[in-house]
Coordinates of C-alpha atoms in Angstrom, one line a residue:
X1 CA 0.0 0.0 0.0
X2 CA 1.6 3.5 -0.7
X3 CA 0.3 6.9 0.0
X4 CA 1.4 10.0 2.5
X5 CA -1.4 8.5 4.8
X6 CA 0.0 5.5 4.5
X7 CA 3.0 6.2 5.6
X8 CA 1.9 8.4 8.6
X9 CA 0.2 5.2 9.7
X10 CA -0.7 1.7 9.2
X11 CA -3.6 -0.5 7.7
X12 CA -3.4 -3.3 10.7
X13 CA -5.3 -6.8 10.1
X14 CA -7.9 -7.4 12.8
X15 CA -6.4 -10.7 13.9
X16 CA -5.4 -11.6 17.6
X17 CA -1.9 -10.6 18.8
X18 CA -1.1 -13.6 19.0
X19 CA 0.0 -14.1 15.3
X20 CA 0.9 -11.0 13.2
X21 CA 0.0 -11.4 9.6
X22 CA -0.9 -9.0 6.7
X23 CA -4.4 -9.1 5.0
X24 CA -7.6 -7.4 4.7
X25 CA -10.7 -8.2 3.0
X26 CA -13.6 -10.3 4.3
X27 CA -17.6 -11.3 3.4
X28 CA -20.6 -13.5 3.9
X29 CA -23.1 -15.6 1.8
X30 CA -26.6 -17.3 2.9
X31 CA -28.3 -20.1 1.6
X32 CA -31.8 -20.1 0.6
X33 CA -32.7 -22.4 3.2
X34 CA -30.6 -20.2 6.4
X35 CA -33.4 -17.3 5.5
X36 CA -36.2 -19.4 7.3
X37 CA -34.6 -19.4 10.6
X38 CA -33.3 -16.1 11.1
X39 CA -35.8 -13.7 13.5
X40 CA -35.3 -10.2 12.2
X41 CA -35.6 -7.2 14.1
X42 CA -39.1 -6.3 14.3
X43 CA -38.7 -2.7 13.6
X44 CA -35.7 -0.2 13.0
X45 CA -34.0 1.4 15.2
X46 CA -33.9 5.0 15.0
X47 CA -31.4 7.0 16.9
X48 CA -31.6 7.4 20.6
X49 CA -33.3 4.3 20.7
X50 CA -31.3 0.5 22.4
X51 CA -29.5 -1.4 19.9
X52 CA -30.5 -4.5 22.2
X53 CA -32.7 -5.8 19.9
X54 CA -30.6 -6.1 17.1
X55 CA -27.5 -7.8 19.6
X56 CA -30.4 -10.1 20.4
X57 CA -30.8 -11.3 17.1
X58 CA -27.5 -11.4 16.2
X59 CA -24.9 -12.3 18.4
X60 CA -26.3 -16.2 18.6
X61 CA -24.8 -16.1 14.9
X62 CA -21.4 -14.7 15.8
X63 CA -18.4 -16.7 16.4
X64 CA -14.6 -16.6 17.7
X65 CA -12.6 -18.6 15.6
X66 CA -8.8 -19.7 16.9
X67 CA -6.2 -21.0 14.5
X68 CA -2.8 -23.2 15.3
X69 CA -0.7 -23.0 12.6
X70 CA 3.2 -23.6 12.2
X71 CA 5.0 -20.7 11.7
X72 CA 8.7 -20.7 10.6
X73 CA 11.2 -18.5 13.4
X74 CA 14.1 -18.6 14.1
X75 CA 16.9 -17.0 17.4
X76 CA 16.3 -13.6 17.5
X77 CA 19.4 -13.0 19.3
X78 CA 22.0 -13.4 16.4
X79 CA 23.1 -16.8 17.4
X80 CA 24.2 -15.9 21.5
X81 CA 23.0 -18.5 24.1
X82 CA 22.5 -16.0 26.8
X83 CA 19.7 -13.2 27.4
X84 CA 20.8 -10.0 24.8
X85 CA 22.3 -8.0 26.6
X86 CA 23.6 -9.6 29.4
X87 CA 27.1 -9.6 30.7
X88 CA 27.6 -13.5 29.3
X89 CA 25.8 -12.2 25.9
X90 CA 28.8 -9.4 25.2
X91 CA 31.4 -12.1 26.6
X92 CA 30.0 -14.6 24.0
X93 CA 30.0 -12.1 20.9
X94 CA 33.8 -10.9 22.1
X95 CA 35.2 -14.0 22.4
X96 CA 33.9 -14.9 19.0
X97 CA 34.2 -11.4 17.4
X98 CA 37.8 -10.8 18.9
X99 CA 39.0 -14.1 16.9
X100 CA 37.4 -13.9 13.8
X101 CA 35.1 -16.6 14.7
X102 CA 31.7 -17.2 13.1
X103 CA 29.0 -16.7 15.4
X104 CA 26.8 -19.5 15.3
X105 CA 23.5 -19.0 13.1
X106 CA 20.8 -20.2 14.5
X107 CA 18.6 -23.2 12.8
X108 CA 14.8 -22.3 11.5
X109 CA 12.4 -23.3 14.4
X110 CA 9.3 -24.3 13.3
X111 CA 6.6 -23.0 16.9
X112 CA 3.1 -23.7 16.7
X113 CA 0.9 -20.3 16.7
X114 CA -2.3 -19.3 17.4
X115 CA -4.2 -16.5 15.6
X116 CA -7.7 -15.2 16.7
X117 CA -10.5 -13.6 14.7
X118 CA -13.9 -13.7 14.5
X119 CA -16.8 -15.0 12.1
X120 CA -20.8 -15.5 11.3
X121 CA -23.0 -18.7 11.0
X122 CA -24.6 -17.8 7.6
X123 CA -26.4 -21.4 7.5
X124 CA -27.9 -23.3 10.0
X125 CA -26.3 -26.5 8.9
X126 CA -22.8 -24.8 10.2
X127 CA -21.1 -22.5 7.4
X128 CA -19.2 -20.0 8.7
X129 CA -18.0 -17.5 7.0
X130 CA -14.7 -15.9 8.0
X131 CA -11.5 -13.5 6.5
X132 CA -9.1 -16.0 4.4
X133 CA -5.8 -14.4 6.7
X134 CA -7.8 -15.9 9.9
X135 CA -7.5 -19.5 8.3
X136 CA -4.6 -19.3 6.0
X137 CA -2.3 -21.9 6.3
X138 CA -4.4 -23.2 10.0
X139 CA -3.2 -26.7 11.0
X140 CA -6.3 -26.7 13.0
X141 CA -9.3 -24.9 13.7
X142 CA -11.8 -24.2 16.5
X143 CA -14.9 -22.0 16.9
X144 CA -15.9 -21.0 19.8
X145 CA -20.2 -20.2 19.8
X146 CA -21.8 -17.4 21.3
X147 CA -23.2 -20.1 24.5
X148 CA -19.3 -21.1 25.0
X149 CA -19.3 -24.6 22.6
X150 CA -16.4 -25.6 21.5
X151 CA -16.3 -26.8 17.2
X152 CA -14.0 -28.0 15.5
X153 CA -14.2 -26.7 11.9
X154 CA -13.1 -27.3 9.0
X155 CA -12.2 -25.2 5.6
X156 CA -14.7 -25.5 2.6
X157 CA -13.1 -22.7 0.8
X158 CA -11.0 -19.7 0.7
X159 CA -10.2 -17.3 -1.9
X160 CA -6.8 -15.0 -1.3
X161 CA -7.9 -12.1 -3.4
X162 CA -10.7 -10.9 -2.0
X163 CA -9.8 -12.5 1.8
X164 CA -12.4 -14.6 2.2
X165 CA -13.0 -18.3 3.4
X166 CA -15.7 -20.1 4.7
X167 CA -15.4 -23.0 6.9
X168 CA -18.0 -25.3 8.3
X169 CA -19.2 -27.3 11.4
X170 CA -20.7 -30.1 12.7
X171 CA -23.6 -29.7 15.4
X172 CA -26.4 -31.8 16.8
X173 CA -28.9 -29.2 15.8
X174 CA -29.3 -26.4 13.9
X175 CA -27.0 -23.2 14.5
X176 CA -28.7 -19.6 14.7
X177 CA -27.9 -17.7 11.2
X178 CA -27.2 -14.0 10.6
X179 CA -29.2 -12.8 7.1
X180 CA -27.4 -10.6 4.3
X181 CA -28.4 -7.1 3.7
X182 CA -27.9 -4.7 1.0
X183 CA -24.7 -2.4 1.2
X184 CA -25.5 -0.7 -1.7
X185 CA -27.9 1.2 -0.1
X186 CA -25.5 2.3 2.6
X187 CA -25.2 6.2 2.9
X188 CA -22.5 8.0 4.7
X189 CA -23.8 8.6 8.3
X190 CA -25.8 5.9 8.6
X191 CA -25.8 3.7 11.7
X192 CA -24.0 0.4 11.8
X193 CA -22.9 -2.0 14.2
X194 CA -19.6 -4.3 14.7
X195 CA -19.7 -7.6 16.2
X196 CA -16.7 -9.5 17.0
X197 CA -14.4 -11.0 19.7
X198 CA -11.6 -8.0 20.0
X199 CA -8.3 -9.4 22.0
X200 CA -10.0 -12.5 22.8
X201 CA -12.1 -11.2 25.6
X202 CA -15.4 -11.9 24.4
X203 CA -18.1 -11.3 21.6
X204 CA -18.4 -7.4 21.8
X205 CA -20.8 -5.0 20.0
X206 CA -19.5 -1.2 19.2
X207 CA -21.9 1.4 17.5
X208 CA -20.7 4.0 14.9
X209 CA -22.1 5.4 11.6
X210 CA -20.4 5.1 8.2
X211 CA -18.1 7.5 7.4
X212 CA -17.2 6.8 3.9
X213 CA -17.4 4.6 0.9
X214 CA -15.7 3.2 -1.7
X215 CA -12.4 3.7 0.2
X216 CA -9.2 2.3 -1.5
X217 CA -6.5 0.7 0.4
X218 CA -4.1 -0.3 -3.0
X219 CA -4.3 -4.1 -1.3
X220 CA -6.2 -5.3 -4.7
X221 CA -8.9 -4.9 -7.5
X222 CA -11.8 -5.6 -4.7
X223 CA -10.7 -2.3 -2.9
X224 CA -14.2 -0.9 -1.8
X225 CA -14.5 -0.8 1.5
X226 CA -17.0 0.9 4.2
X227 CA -15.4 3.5 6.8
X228 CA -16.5 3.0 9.9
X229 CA -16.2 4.3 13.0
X230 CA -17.4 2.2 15.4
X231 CA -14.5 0.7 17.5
X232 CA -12.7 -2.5 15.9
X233 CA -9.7 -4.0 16.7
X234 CA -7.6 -7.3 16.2
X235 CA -10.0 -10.2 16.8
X236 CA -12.1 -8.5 14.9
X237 CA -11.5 -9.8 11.5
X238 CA -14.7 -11.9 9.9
X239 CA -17.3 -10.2 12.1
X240 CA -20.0 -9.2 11.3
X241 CA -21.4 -5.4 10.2
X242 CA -24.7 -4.7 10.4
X243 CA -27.5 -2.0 10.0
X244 CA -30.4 -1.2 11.5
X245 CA -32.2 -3.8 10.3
X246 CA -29.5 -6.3 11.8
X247 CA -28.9 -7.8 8.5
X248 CA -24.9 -8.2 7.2
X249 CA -23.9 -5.2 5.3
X250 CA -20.2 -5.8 5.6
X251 CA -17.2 -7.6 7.1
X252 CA -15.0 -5.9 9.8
X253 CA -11.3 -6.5 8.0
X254 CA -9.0 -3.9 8.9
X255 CA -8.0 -0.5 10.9
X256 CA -6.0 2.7 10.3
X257 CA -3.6 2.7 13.4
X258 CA -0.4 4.5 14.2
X259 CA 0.1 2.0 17.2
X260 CA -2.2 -1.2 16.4
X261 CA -5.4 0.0 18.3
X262 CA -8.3 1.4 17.7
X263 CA -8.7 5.0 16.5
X264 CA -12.0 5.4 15.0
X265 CA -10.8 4.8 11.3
X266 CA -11.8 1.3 10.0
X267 CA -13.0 -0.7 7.1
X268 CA -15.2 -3.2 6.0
X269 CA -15.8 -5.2 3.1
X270 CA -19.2 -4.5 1.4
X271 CA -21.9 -7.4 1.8
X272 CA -22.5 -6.8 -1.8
X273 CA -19.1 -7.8 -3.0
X274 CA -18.8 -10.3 -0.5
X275 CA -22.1 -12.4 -0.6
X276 CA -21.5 -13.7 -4.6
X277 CA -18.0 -14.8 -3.8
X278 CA -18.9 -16.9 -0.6
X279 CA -21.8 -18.4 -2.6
X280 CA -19.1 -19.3 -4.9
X281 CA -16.8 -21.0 -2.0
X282 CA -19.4 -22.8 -0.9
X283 CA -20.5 -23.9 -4.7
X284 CA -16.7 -25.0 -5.5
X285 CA -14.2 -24.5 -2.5
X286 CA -12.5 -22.2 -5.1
X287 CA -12.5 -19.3 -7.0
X288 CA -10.9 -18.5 -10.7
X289 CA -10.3 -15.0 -11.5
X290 CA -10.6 -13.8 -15.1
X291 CA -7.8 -11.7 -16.8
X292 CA -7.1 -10.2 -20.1
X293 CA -4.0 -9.2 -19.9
X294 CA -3.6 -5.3 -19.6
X295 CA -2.1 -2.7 -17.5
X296 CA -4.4 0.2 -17.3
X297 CA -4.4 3.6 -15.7
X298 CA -7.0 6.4 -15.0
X299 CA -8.8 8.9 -17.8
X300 CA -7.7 12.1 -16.1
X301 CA -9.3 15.2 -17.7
X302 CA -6.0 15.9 -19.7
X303 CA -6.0 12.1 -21.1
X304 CA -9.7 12.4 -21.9
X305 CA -9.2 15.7 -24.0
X306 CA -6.0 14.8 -25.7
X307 CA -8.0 11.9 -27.0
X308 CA -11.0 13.6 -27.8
X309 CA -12.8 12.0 -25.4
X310 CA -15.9 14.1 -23.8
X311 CA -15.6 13.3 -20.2
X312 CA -12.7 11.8 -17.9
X313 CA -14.2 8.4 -17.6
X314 CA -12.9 5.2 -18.4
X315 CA -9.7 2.7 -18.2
X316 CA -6.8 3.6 -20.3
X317 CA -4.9 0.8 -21.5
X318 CA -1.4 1.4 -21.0
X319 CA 0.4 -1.4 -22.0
X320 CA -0.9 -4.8 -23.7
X321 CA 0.7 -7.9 -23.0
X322 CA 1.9 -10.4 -25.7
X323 CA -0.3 -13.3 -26.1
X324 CA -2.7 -12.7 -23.6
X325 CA -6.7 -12.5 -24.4
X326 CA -6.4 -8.7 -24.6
X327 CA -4.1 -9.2 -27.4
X328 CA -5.8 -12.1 -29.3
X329 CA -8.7 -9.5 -29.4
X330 CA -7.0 -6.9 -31.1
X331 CA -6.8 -4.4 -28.2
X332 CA -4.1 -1.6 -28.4
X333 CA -2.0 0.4 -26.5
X334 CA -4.2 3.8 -25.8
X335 CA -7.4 1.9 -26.4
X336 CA -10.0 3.6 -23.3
X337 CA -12.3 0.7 -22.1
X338 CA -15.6 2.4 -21.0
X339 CA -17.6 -0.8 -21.1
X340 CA -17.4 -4.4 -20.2
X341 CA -19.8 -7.1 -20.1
X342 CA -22.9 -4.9 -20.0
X343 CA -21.0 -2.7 -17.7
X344 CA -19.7 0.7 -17.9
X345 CA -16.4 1.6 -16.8
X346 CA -15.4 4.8 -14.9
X347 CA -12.7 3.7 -13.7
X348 CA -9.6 1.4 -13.6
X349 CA -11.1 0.0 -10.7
X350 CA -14.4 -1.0 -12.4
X351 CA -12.5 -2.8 -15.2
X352 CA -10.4 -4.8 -12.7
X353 CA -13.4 -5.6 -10.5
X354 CA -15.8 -6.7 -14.0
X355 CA -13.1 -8.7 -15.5
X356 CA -11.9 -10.4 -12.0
X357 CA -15.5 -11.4 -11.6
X358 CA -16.0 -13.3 -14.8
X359 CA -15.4 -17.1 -14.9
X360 CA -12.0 -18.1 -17.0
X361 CA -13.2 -19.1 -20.8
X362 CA -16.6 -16.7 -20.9
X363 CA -16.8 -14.5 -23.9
X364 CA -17.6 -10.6 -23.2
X365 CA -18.5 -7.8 -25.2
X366 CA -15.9 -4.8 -24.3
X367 CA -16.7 -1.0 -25.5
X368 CA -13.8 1.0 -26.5
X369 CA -12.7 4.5 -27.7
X370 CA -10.0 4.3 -30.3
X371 CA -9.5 6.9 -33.3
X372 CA -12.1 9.5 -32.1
X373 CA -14.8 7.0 -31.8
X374 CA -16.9 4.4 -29.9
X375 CA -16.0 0.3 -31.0
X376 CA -17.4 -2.8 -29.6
X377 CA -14.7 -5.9 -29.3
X378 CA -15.6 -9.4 -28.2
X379 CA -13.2 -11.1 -25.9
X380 CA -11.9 -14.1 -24.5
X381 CA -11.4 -13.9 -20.7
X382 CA -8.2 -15.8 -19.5
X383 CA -7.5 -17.3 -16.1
X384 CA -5.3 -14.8 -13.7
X385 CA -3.4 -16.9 -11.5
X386 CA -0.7 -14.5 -11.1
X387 CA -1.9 -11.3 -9.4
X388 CA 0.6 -9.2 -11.9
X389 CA -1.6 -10.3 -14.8
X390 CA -4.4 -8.3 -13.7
X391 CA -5.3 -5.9 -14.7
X392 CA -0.9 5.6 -16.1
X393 CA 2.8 28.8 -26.3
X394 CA 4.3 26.8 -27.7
X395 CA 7.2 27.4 -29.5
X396 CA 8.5 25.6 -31.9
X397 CA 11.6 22.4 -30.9
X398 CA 15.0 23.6 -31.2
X399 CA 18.0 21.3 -31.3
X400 CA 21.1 22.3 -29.2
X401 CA 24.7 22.1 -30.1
X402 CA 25.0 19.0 -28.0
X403 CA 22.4 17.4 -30.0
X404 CA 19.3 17.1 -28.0
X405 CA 16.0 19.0 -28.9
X406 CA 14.6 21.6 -26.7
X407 CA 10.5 21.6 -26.1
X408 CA 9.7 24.2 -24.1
X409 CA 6.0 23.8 -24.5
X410 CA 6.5 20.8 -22.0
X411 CA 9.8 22.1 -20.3
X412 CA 12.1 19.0 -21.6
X413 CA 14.7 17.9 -23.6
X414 CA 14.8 14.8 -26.0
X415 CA 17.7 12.8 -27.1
X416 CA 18.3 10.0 -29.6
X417 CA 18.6 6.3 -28.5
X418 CA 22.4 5.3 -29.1
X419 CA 24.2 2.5 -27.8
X420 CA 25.2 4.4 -24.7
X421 CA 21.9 5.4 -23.6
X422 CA 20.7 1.7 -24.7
X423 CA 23.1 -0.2 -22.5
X424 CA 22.5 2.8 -19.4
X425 CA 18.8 2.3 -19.3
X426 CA 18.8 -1.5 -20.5
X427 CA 17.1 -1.3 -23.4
X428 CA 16.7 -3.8 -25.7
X429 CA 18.5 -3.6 -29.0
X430 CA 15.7 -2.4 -30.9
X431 CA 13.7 -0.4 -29.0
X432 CA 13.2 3.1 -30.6
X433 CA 11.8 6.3 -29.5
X434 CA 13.2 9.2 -27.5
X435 CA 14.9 9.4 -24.0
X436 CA 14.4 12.4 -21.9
X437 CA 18.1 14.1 -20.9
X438 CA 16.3 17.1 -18.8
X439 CA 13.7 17.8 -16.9
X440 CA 12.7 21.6 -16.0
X441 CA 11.0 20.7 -12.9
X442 CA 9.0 24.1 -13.0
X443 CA 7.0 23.4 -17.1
X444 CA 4.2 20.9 -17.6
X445 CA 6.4 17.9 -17.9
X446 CA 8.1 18.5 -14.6
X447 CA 4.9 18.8 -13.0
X448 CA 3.5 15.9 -14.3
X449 CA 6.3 13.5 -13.5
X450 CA 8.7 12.8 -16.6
X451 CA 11.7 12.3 -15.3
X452 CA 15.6 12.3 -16.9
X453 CA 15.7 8.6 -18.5
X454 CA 12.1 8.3 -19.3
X455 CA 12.1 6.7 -23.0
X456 CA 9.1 8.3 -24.8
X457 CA 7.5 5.6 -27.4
X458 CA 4.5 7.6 -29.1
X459 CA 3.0 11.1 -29.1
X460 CA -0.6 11.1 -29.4
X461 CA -0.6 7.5 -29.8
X462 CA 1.8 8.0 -33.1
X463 CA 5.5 6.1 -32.7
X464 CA 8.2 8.2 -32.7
X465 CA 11.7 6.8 -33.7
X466 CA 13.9 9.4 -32.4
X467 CA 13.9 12.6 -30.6
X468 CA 13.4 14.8 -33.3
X469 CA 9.6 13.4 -34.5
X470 CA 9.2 13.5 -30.7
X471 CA 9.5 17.3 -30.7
X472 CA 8.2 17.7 -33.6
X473 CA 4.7 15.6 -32.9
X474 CA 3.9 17.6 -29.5
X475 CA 5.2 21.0 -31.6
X476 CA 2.3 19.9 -34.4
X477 CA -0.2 18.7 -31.2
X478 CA 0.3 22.2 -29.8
X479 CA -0.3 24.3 -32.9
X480 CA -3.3 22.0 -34.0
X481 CA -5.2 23.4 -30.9
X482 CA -5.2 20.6 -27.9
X483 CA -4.9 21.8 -24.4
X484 CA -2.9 18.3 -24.2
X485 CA -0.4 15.9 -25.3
X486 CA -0.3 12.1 -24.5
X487 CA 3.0 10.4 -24.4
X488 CA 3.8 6.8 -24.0
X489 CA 6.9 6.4 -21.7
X490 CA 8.8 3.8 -21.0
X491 CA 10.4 4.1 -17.2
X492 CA 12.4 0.9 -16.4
X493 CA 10.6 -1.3 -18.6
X494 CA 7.3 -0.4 -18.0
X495 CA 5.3 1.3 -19.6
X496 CA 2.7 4.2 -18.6
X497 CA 0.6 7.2 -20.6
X498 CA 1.8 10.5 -19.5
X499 CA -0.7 13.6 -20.6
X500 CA 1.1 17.1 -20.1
X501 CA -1.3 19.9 -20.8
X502 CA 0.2 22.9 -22.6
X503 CA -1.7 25.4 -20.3
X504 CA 0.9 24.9 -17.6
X505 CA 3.6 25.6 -19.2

C-alpha cells in the first residue's frame, strides 16, 4: 500500500496478537434455506433508541474462531546463548568477534501459533463464514459459539484475493444464522454496528455510523471498503457489520492505526461484494479469476481531451501484454475501455473488478474508444493466476549544439537512442523512441512527472523513432489546438501514458 497516509500510519489486520499477519478483506453468503430461521428485528432502530434488539438477534450467529498454525522462526538474538544484553551475551559475541570466529547462526524453528478472529454462521447446517488471513495456512481450527461450545471446523473454501474463506461445522442441531443485507444502499452517516471478539475477551458489540465509501487501500482490485467508525480491533476480523435492520452489510477486515489500536478509522468489506464470492466458495471451495491481460491507468481530464474523449471516464490501456486474451482481441495500446460485459467503466477500478468477476473461458463484449470513436470488441477472458496479470505557447523544438531537442512547450529535452543510452537504461537492442536528458522541474512535464531517462514511445498514440519526430509531434499537437499531449513512456521497462497539458507551461 503506498500513499502519505499511509505512511503516517498503518492498515493493521484485525487478527489476535497472538499471530501477526498481513491481510484485509472479508464477506458473507446465505443459503436459501438459512433465510427461514433467522428472526429479524421487528422494527428499525432509529437513533436514541437501544441497539438491544438487534444484539439479540445477532450475536447467537457470531463466532470466535482460533487457528494453530506452524509458523517458521528462528533465534532472535543473532546466534548468542544468553539473554541480549547480558554480561555473558557481550562475553560470547567478544570472544567470538575478537577471533574472527563465526558466530553460530541459528537453525529455523518451526513454533506452533495461534491466531484469533472472528466469524458469522450464515447457514444453519454450520457455514461459517470468515476472513481468508484468519484460516490461511491453520493446522487446526476451532470455533468458539456465542453459548461457549467448543467446534472444530473445517475449511470448505478460501479465496486470497478478495480475503475470504468459509469453513464449516458439525452440530447436533441447527445453529442460529445472521441474514445478508444490502450495502448498496449504505449512505454516509448511517448507523452500523460491529460484532466480533476484539483481543480474545469476548463477543463485543461497538456502534458507529459510516463514514465513507468506496475507500481504496491499494491491497487489490476488490478495494471498496465501508469507513466505519465504530471501535474495531484485532480479533475483529470476519465479524460481522450490520445495519439497522441487523442484517450483514459488511465484514469488519482492517483498521487505520499508528500504534495497532483502535482509532475510529476502520473498514469493512461491502456485503455486496462479498455475498456472490462466498456463494461461490461454498458452490466450489475455489474461486478463478478472469484476466485479459492489460495494465491500465486512469482517464484524467487531460488524457480524456488529448484523445478527444468528452468526459474523464474510463480505463486507459497502457500497456498490452503479448499473447494474452487482450491481445488475441485486437486491443491496443491507448485503447479507453468504457464498457465491459454490460457494464460501464469509470474507472480502472471497475474494469479490474468486472473482468476479475468473470469465470476463466466466458466471452464478453468490451466498449472502447479508439481513433475519435466508440467500438465494440468481443473477448476471450483468460485465467489470472498471477496477481501481476491483472489488470498511467508553444514554440517551436529547437535542437542544441550537444544534439538534443529543446520543447519548451512541455519544459524537456529529448535525445536519440544510441548505444550508450541503450546499454544505461537496459534497453533492448531495438527499442526506438526518445529518452528524456532534462527535466525543467517548473514546465508541464516536470509537474507531471517525466523524469531524466524516461524513454518516450508515441505522441498522441503516433510512434516516434527518435527525438526529433518527438519534438516535432507535440510542436504539431500544440499548434493544431489541444490543451494536451499524451506520451507513452517507458520508465524501467514499463510502460505508462503520460498527458502534459500545454496550459501549464
Amino acid at each position: 500500500m503506498s500513499s502519505s497516509i499511509l505512511r503516517k500510519h498503518r492498515v493493521v489486520a484485525l487478527l489476535g496478537a497472538a499471530l501477526i499477519v498481513t491481510p484485509l478483506l472479508l464477506s458473507p453468503v446465505l443459503r436459501a434455506d438459512a433465510q427461514a430461521t433467522f428472526s429479524p428485528v421487528a422494527s428499525i432502530v432509529t437513533p436514541g433508541k437501544s441497539f438491544a434488539p438487534i444484539v439479540t438477534a445477532d450475536k447467537p450467529a457470531v463466532v470466535t474462531i482460533m487457528s494453530k498454525m506452524q509458523v517458521a522462526s528462528s533465534d532472535n538474538n543473532g546466534g548468542s546463548p544468553f539473554e541480549r544484553g547480558s554480561p555473558f551475551d557481550e562475553y560470547f559475541r567478544q570472544f567470538f568477534g575478537q577471533r574472527g570466529m563465526p558466530i553460530p547462526q541459528p537453525q529455523p524453528k518451526s513454533q506452533e501459533a495461534e491466531a484469533l478472529g472472528s466469524g458469522f454462521i450464515v447457514d444453519p447446517s454450520g457455514l461459517i463464514v470468515t476472513n481468508n488471513h484468519v484460516v490461511e495456512g491453520a493446522s487446526e481450527i476451532k470455533v468458539i459459539l456465542d453459548d461457549g461450545t467448543e467446534l472444530t471446523g473445517t475449511l470448505v473454501g478460501r479465496d486470497a484475493k478478495t480475503d475470504l474463506a468459509v469453513i464449516r461445522v458439525k452440530s447436533d442441531k441447527p445453529l442460529p444464522t445472521i441474514q445478508w443485507g444490502d450495502s448498496d444502499k449504505l449512505q454516509t452517516g448511517d448507523q452500523v454496528l460491529a460484532i466480533g471478539n476484539p483481543f480474545g475477551i469476548g463477543t463485543t458489540v461497538t456502534a458507529g455510523i459510516v463514514s465513507a465509501r468506496g475507500r481504496d487501500l491499494h491491497s487489490g482490485p476488490y478495494d471498496d471498503f465501508i469507513q466505519v467508525d465504530a471501535a474495531i480491533n484485532h480479533g475483529n476480523s470476519g465479524g460481522p457489520l450490520v445495519d439497522m435492520e441487523g442484517k450483514v452489510v459488511g465484514i469488519n477486515s482492517a483498521i487505520y492505526s499508528p500504534n495497532g489500536g483502535n482509532v475510529g478509522v476502520g473498514f469493512a468489506i461491502p456485503s455486496d461484494q462479498a455475498e456472490p464470492v462466498v456463494a461461490k466458495l461454498i458452490t466450489s471451495g475455489s474461486i478463478e479469476h478472469g484476466f485479459i491481460g492489460v495494465q491500465i491507468q486512469p482517464v484524467t481530464p487531460d488524457v480524456a481531451n488529448a484523445l478527444g474523449l468528452s468526459t474523464s471516464s474510463g480505463a486507459l490501456i497502457a500497456n498490452v501484454t503479448d499473447g494474452s486474451p487482450a491481445a488475441e482481441a485486437g486491443l491496443k495500446t491507448g485503447d479507453i475501455v468504457t464498457g465491459f460485459g454490460g457494464h460501464e467503466i469509470k474507472d480502472p477500478k471497475d474494469l479490474s473488478r468486472a473482468v476479475a468477476d468473470v469465470s476463466p473461458g466466458t466471452k464478453e463484449k468490451m466498449t472502447i474508444w479508439r481513433d475519435g470513436k466508440s467500438m465494440d470488441v468481443s473477448i476471450s477472458v483468460g485465467n489470472n493466476d498471477n496477481d501481476e496479470k491483472t489488470a498511467e505557447t508553444q514554440s517551436s523544438p529547437s535542437q542544441t549544439p550537444d544534439g538534443s531537442y529543446n520543447v519548451p512547450s512541455l519544459g524537456l529535452s529529448l535525445g536519440d537512442i544510441d548505444r550508450q543510452v541503450r546499454e544505461a537504461l537496459n534497453l533492448s537492442t531495438g527499442e526506438k523512441g526518445a529518452v528524456v536528458v532534462n527535466v525543467n522541474p517548473d514546465k508541464a512535464g516536470g509537474e507531471q512527472g517525466m523524469r531524466e531517462g524516461d524513454v518516450i514511445l508515441s505522441v498522441n498514440q503516433v510512434p516516434v523513432h527518435n527525438a526529433r519526430e518527438a519534438s516535432r509531434a507535440v510542436a504539431e499537437a500544440a499548434k493544431s489546438g489541444k490543451k494536451s499531449v499524451l506520451l507513452l513512456v517507458d520508465r524501467g521497462g514499463t510502460q505508462t501514458f503520460v498527458a502534459i497539458p500545454f496550459g501549464r507551461a
